Coordinates of C-alpha atoms and ligand atoms in Angstrom, one line a residue:
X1 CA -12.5 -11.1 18.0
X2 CA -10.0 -11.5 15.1
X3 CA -6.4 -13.2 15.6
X4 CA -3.6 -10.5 16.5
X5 CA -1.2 -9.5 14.3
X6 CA 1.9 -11.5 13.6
X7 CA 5.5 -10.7 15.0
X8 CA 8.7 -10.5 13.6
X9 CA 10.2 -13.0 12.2
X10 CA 12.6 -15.7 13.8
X11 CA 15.1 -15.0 10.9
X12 CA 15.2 -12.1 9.3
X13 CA 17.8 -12.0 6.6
X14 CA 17.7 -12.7 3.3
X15 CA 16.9 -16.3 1.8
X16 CA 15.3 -17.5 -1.2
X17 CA 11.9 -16.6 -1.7
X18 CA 10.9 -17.8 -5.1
X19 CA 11.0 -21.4 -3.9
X20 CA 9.6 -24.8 -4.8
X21 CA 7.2 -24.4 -2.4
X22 CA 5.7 -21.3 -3.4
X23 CA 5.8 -21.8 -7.5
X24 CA 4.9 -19.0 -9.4
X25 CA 1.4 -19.9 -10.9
X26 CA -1.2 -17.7 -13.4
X27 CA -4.2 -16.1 -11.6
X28 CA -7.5 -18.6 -12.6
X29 CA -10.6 -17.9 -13.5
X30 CA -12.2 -16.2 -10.3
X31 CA -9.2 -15.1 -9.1
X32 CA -8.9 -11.7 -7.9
X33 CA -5.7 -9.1 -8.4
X34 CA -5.8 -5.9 -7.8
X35 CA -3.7 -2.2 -6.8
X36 CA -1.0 -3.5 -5.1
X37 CA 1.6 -5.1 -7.3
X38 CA 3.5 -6.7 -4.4
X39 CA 0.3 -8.6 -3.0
X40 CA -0.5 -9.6 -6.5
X41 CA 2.8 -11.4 -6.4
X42 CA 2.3 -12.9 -3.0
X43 CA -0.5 -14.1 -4.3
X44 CA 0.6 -15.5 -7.7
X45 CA 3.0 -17.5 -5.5
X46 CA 0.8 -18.6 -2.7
X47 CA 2.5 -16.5 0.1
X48 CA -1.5 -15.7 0.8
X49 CA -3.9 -17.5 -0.8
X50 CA -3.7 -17.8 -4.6
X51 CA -8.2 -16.6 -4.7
X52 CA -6.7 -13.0 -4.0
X53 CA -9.4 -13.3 -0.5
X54 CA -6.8 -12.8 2.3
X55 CA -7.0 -11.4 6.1
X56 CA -4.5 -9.2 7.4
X57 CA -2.8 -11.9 9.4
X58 CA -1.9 -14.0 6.6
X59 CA -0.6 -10.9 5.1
X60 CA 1.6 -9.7 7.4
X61 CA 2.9 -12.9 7.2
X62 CA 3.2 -12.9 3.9
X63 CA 5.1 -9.7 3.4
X64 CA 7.8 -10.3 5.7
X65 CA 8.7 -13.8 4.6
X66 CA 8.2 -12.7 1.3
X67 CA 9.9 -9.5 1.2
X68 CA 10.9 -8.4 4.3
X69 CA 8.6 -5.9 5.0
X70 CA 9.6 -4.8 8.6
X71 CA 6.9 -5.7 11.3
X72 CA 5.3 -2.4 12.1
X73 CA 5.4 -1.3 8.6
X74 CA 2.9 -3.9 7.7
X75 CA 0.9 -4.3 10.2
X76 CA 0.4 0.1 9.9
X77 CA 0.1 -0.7 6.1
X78 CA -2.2 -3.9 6.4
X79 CA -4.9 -2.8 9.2
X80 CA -5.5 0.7 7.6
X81 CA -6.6 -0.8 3.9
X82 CA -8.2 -3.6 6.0
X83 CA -10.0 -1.0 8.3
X84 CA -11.7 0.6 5.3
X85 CA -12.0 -2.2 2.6
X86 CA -12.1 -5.4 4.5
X87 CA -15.0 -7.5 6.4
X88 CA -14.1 -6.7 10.0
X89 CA -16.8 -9.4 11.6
X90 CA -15.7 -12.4 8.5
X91 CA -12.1 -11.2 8.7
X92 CA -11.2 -11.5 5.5
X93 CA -10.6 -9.1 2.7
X94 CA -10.2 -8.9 -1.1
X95 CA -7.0 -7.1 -2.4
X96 CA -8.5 -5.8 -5.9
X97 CA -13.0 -5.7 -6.6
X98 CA -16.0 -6.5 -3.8
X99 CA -16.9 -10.0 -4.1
X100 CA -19.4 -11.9 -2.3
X101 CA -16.8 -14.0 -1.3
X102 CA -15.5 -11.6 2.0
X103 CA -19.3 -12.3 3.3
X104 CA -22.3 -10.6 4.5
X105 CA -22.1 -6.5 4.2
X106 CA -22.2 -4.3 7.5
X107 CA -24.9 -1.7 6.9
X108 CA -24.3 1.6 5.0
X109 CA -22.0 3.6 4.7
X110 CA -19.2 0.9 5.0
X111 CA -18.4 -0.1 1.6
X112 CA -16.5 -3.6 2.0
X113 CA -15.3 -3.4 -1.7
X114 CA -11.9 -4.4 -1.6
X115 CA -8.3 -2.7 -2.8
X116 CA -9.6 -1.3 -5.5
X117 CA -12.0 1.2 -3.4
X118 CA -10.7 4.8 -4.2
X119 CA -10.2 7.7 -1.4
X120 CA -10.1 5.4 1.4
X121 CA -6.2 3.8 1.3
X122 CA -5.8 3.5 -2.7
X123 CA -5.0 6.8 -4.8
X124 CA -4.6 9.4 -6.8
X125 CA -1.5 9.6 -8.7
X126 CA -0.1 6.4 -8.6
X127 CA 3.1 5.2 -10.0
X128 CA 1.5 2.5 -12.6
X129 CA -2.0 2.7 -12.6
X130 CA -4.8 5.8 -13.5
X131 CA -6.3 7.9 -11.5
X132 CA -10.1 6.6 -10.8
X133 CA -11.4 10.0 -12.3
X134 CA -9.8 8.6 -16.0
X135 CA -12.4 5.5 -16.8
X136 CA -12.9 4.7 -13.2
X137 CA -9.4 1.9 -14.1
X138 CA -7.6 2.5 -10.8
X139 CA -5.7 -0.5 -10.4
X140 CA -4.8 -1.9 -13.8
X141 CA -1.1 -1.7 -15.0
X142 CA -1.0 0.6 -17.3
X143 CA 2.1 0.6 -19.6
X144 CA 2.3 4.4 -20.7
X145 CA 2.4 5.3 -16.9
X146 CA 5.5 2.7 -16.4
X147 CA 7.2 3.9 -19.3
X148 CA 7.2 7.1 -17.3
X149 CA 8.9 5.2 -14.6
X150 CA 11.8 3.8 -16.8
X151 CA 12.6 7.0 -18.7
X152 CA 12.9 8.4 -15.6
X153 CA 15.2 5.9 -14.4
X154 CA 16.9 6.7 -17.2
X155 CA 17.2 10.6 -16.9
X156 CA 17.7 10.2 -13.0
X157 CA 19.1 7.4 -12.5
X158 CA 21.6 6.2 -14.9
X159 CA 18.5 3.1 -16.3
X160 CA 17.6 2.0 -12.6
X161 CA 15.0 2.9 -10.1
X162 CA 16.5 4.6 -7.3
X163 CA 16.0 7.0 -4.2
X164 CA 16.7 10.0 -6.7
X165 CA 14.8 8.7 -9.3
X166 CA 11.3 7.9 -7.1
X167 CA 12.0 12.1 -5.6
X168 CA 11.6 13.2 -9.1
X169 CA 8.8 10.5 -10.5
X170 CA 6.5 10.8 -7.0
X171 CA 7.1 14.8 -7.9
X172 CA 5.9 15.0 -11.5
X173 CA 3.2 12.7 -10.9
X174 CA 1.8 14.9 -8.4
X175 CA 2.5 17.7 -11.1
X176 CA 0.6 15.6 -13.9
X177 CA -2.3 14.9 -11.6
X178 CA -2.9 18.2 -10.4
X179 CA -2.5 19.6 -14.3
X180 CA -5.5 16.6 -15.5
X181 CA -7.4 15.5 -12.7
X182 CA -10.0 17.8 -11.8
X183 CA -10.8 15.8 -8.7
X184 CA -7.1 15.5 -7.6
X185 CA -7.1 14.3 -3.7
X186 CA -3.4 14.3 -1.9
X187 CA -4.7 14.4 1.6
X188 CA -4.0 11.6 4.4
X189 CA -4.4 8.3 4.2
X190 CA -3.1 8.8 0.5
X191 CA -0.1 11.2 1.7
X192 CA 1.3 8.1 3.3
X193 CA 0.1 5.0 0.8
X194 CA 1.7 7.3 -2.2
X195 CA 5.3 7.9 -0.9
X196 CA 5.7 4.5 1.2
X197 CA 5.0 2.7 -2.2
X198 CA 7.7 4.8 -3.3
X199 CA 10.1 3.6 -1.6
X200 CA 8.4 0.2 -1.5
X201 CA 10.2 -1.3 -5.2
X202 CA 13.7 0.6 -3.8
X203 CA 13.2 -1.5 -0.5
X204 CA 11.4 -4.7 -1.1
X205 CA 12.2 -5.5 -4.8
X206 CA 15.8 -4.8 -4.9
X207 CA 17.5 -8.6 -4.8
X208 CA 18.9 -9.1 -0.7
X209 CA 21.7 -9.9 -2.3
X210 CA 22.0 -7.2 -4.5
X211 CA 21.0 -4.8 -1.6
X212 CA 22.1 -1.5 -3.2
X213 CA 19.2 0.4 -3.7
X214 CA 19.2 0.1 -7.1
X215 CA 15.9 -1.5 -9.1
X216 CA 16.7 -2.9 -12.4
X217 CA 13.6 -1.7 -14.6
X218 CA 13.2 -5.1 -16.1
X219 CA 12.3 -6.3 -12.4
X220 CA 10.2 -3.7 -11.7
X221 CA 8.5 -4.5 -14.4
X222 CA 8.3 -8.2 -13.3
X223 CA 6.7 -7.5 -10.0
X224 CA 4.6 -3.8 -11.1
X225 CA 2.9 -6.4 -14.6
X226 CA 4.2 -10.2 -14.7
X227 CA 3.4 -10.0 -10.6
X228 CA 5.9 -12.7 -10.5
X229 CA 9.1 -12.7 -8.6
X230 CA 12.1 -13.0 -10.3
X231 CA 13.9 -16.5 -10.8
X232 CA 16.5 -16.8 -7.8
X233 CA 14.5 -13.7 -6.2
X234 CA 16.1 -13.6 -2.8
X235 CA 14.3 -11.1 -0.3
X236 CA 15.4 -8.2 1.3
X237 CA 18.9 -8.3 3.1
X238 CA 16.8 -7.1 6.8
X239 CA 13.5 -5.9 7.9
X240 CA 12.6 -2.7 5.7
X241 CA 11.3 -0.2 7.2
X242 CA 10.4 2.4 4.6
X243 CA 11.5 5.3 6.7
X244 CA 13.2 6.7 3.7
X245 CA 10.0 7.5 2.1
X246 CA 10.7 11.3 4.0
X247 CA 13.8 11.2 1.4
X248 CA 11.7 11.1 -1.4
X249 CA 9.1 14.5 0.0
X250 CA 11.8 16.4 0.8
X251 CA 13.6 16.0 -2.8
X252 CA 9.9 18.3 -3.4
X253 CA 8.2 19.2 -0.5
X254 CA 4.5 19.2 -1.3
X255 CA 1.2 19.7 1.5
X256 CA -1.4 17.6 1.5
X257 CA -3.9 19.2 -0.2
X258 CA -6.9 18.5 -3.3
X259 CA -8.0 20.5 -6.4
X260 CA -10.7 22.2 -4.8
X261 CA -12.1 23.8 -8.1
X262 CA -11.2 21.8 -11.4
X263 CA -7.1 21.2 -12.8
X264 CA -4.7 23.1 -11.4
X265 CA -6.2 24.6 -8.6
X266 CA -4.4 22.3 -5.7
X267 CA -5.1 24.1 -1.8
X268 CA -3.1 22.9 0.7
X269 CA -5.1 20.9 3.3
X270 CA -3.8 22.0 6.9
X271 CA -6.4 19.7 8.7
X272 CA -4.8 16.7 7.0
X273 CA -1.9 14.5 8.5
X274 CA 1.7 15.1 7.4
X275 CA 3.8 12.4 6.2
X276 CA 6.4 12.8 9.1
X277 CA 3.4 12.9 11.5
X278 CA 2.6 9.0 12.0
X279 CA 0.1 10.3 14.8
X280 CA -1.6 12.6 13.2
X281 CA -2.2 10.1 10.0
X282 CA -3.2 7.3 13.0
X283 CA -5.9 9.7 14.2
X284 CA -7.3 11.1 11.1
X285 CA -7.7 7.1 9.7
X286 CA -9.3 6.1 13.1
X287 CA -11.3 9.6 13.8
X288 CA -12.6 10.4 10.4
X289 CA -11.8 7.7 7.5
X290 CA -13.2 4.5 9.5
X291 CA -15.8 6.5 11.8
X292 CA -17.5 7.8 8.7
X293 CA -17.8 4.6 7.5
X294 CA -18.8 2.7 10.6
X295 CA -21.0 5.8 12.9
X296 CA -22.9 3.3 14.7
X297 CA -21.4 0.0 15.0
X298 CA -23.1 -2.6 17.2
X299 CA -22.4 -6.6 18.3
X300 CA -19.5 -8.3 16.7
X301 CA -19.0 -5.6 14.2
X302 CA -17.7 -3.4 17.3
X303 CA -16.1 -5.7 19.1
X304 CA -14.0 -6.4 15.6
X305 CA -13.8 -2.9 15.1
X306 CA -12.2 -2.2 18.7
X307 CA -9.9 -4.8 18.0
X308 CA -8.9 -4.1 14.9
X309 CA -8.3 -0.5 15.8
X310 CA -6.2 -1.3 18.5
X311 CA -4.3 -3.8 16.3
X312 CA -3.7 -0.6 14.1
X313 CA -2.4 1.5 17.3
X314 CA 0.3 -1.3 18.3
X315 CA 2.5 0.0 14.7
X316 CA 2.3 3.5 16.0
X317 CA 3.0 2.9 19.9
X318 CA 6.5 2.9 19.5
X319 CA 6.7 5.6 17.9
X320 CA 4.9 7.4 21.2
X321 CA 1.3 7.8 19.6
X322 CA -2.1 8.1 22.1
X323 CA -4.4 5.3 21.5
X324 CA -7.5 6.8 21.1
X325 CA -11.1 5.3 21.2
X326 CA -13.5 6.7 18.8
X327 CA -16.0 3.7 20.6
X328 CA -15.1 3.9 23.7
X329 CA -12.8 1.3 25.4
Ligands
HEM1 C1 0.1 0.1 -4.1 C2 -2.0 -2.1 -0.4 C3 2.2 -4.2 0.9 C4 4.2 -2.4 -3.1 C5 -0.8 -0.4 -3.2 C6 -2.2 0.0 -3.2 C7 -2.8 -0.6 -2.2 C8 -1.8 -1.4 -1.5 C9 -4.3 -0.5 -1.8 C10 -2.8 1.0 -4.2 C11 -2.5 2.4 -3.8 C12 -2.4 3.3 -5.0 O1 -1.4 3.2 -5.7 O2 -3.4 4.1 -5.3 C13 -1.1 -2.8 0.3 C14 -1.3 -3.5 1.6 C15 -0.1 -4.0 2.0 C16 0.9 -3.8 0.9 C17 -2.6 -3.5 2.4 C18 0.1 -4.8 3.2 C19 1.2 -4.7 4.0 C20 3.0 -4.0 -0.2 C21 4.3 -4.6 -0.3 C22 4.9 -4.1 -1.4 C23 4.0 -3.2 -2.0 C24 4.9 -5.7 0.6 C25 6.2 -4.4 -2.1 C26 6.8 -5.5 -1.9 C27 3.3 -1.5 -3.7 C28 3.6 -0.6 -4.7 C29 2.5 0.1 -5.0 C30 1.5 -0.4 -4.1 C31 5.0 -0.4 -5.4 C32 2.3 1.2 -6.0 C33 1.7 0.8 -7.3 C34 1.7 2.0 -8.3 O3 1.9 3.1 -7.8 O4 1.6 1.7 -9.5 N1 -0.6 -1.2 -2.1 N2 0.2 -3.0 -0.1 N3 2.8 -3.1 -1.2 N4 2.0 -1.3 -3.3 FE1 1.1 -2.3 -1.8
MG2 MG1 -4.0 4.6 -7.2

């Protein structure tokens, strides 16, 4: 079975990240980026390997010496993309396209296809990049989209990116979603994906330093385009834990829910998880998202599968989740 996931770190303040050891280098030829503009950057600097083809114990790694990420937070945030777009029985996964280079595919349905795979963990109505439904370009920056981030910095948040400011931006990109995209999906796993990365740039990309709360957009834009930390970028002050993504819903509480019949016609969902509901969003990934994927999983690829899934539980134990075995123990 696959290694266990990391633990928290030995020291956990703030330090310099953007090192000499971990230079900031240009993705080659071959190199894969993808959705996620602070693994890009872990990548551009080496924090997990520079080919973009990761597992999700170098990431967890990864994000808390590179950022802080607190423990739990990244291993909940790391084993549920990994569950649904990684190679359970090669370990290793691809954060953007499916490559040949995560190894032999399990049979059908499971899609092994990377980050970039829409519905399962990546999103509608993201901050910087399209909705698949426009050209099928999910996880490419897109600069009209961030110019919607800094002009609402601006109206909100006096030119940074700040608590108030993601309340109102996560909001009206919900709004522009369900007004365009006639396939609009806002139901768990997305529900928590979409306001964790909220929070994420407020958390992770504000200087330890600094540690206000405050994202200057010229550093947002370093991280969300350049994927390159900025020079003298010192991580996070402690482990961040994201729980202030519940700020950002309740500045406009919205259900979970899809456009069931073209634009604008967003039903609420009530089988979906709730964002407050950690348990509920651990059962319907295990329960529904992986087992429709995986319905009759056999040798190493359910012995991986077990593990993995358990893996996934230990983020959610303390908060006094049920493990539950969709394959038995
Ligand atoms: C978006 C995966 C950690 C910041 C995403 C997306 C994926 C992803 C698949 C695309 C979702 C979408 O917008 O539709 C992961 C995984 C992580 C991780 C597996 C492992 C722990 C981080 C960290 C940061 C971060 C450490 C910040 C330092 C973001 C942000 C977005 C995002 C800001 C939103 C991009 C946008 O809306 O334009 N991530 N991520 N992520 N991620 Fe990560
Ligand atoms: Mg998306």
């Amino acid at each position: 079975p696959p290694p266990p996931p990391p633990g928290p770190l030995d020291f956990s303040g703030t330090k310099l990240v953007n090192d000499a050891e971990h230079p900031f280098m240009d993705a080659r030829p071959g190199d894969i980026r993808g959705p996620c503009p602070g693994l890009n950057t872990l990548a551009s600097h080496g924090y997990i390997s520079r080919s973009g083809i990761t597992s999700c114990s170098e990431i967890i790694t990864a994000v808390m010496e590179g950022f802080n990420m607190e423990n739990n937070l990244a291993i909940f945030t790391c084993y549920s993309a990994f569950l649904v777009n990684g190679n359970l029985v090669t370990d290793k996964l691809s954060i953007g396209q499916k490559t040949a280079k995560t190894g032999p595919d399990p049979p059908k349905p499971a899609t092994v296809a990377g980050l970039n795979t829409h519905n399962v963990f990546e999103g509608d109505t993201s901050m910087t990049r399209a909705d698949a439904y426009f050209g099928g370009d999910n996880h490419s920056f897109n600069e009209t989209l961030f110019q919607g981030f800094v002009d609402f910095s601006k109206r909100y948040g006096g030119g940074k990116y700040n608590l108030t400011v993601a309340g109102e931006y996560r909001y009206k990109r919900i709004q522009d979603s369900i007004a365009t995209n006639p396939t609009f999906n806002f139901i768990a796993p997305r529900i928590f994906s979409a306001y964790s990365e909220s929070v994420n740039p407020i958390n992770l990309w504000v200087d330890g330093r600094q540690d206000d709360g405050q994202l200057d957009t010229e550093v947002a834009r370093s991280f969300f385009q350049k994927m390159r930390f900025p020079d003298d970028f010192h991580r996070a002050a402690r482990p961040m834990n994201g729980e202030n993504e519940l700020d950002v819903l309740a500045a406009h509480p919205i259900e979970p829910g899809t456009n069931v019949n073209g634009v604008n016609t967003y039903t609420p969902d009530p089988t979906s998880g709730t964002l407050p509901d950690k348990c509920t969003l651990y059962e319907n990934h295990v329960n529904r998202t992986v087992r429709s994927l995986y319905p009759n999983p056999t040798g190493n690829l359910l012995v991986a599968l077990k593990a993995n899934m358990h893996y996934f539980y230990t983020s959610v134990q303390p908060k006094g989740c049920k493990e539950i075995f969709p394959y038995g123990r």
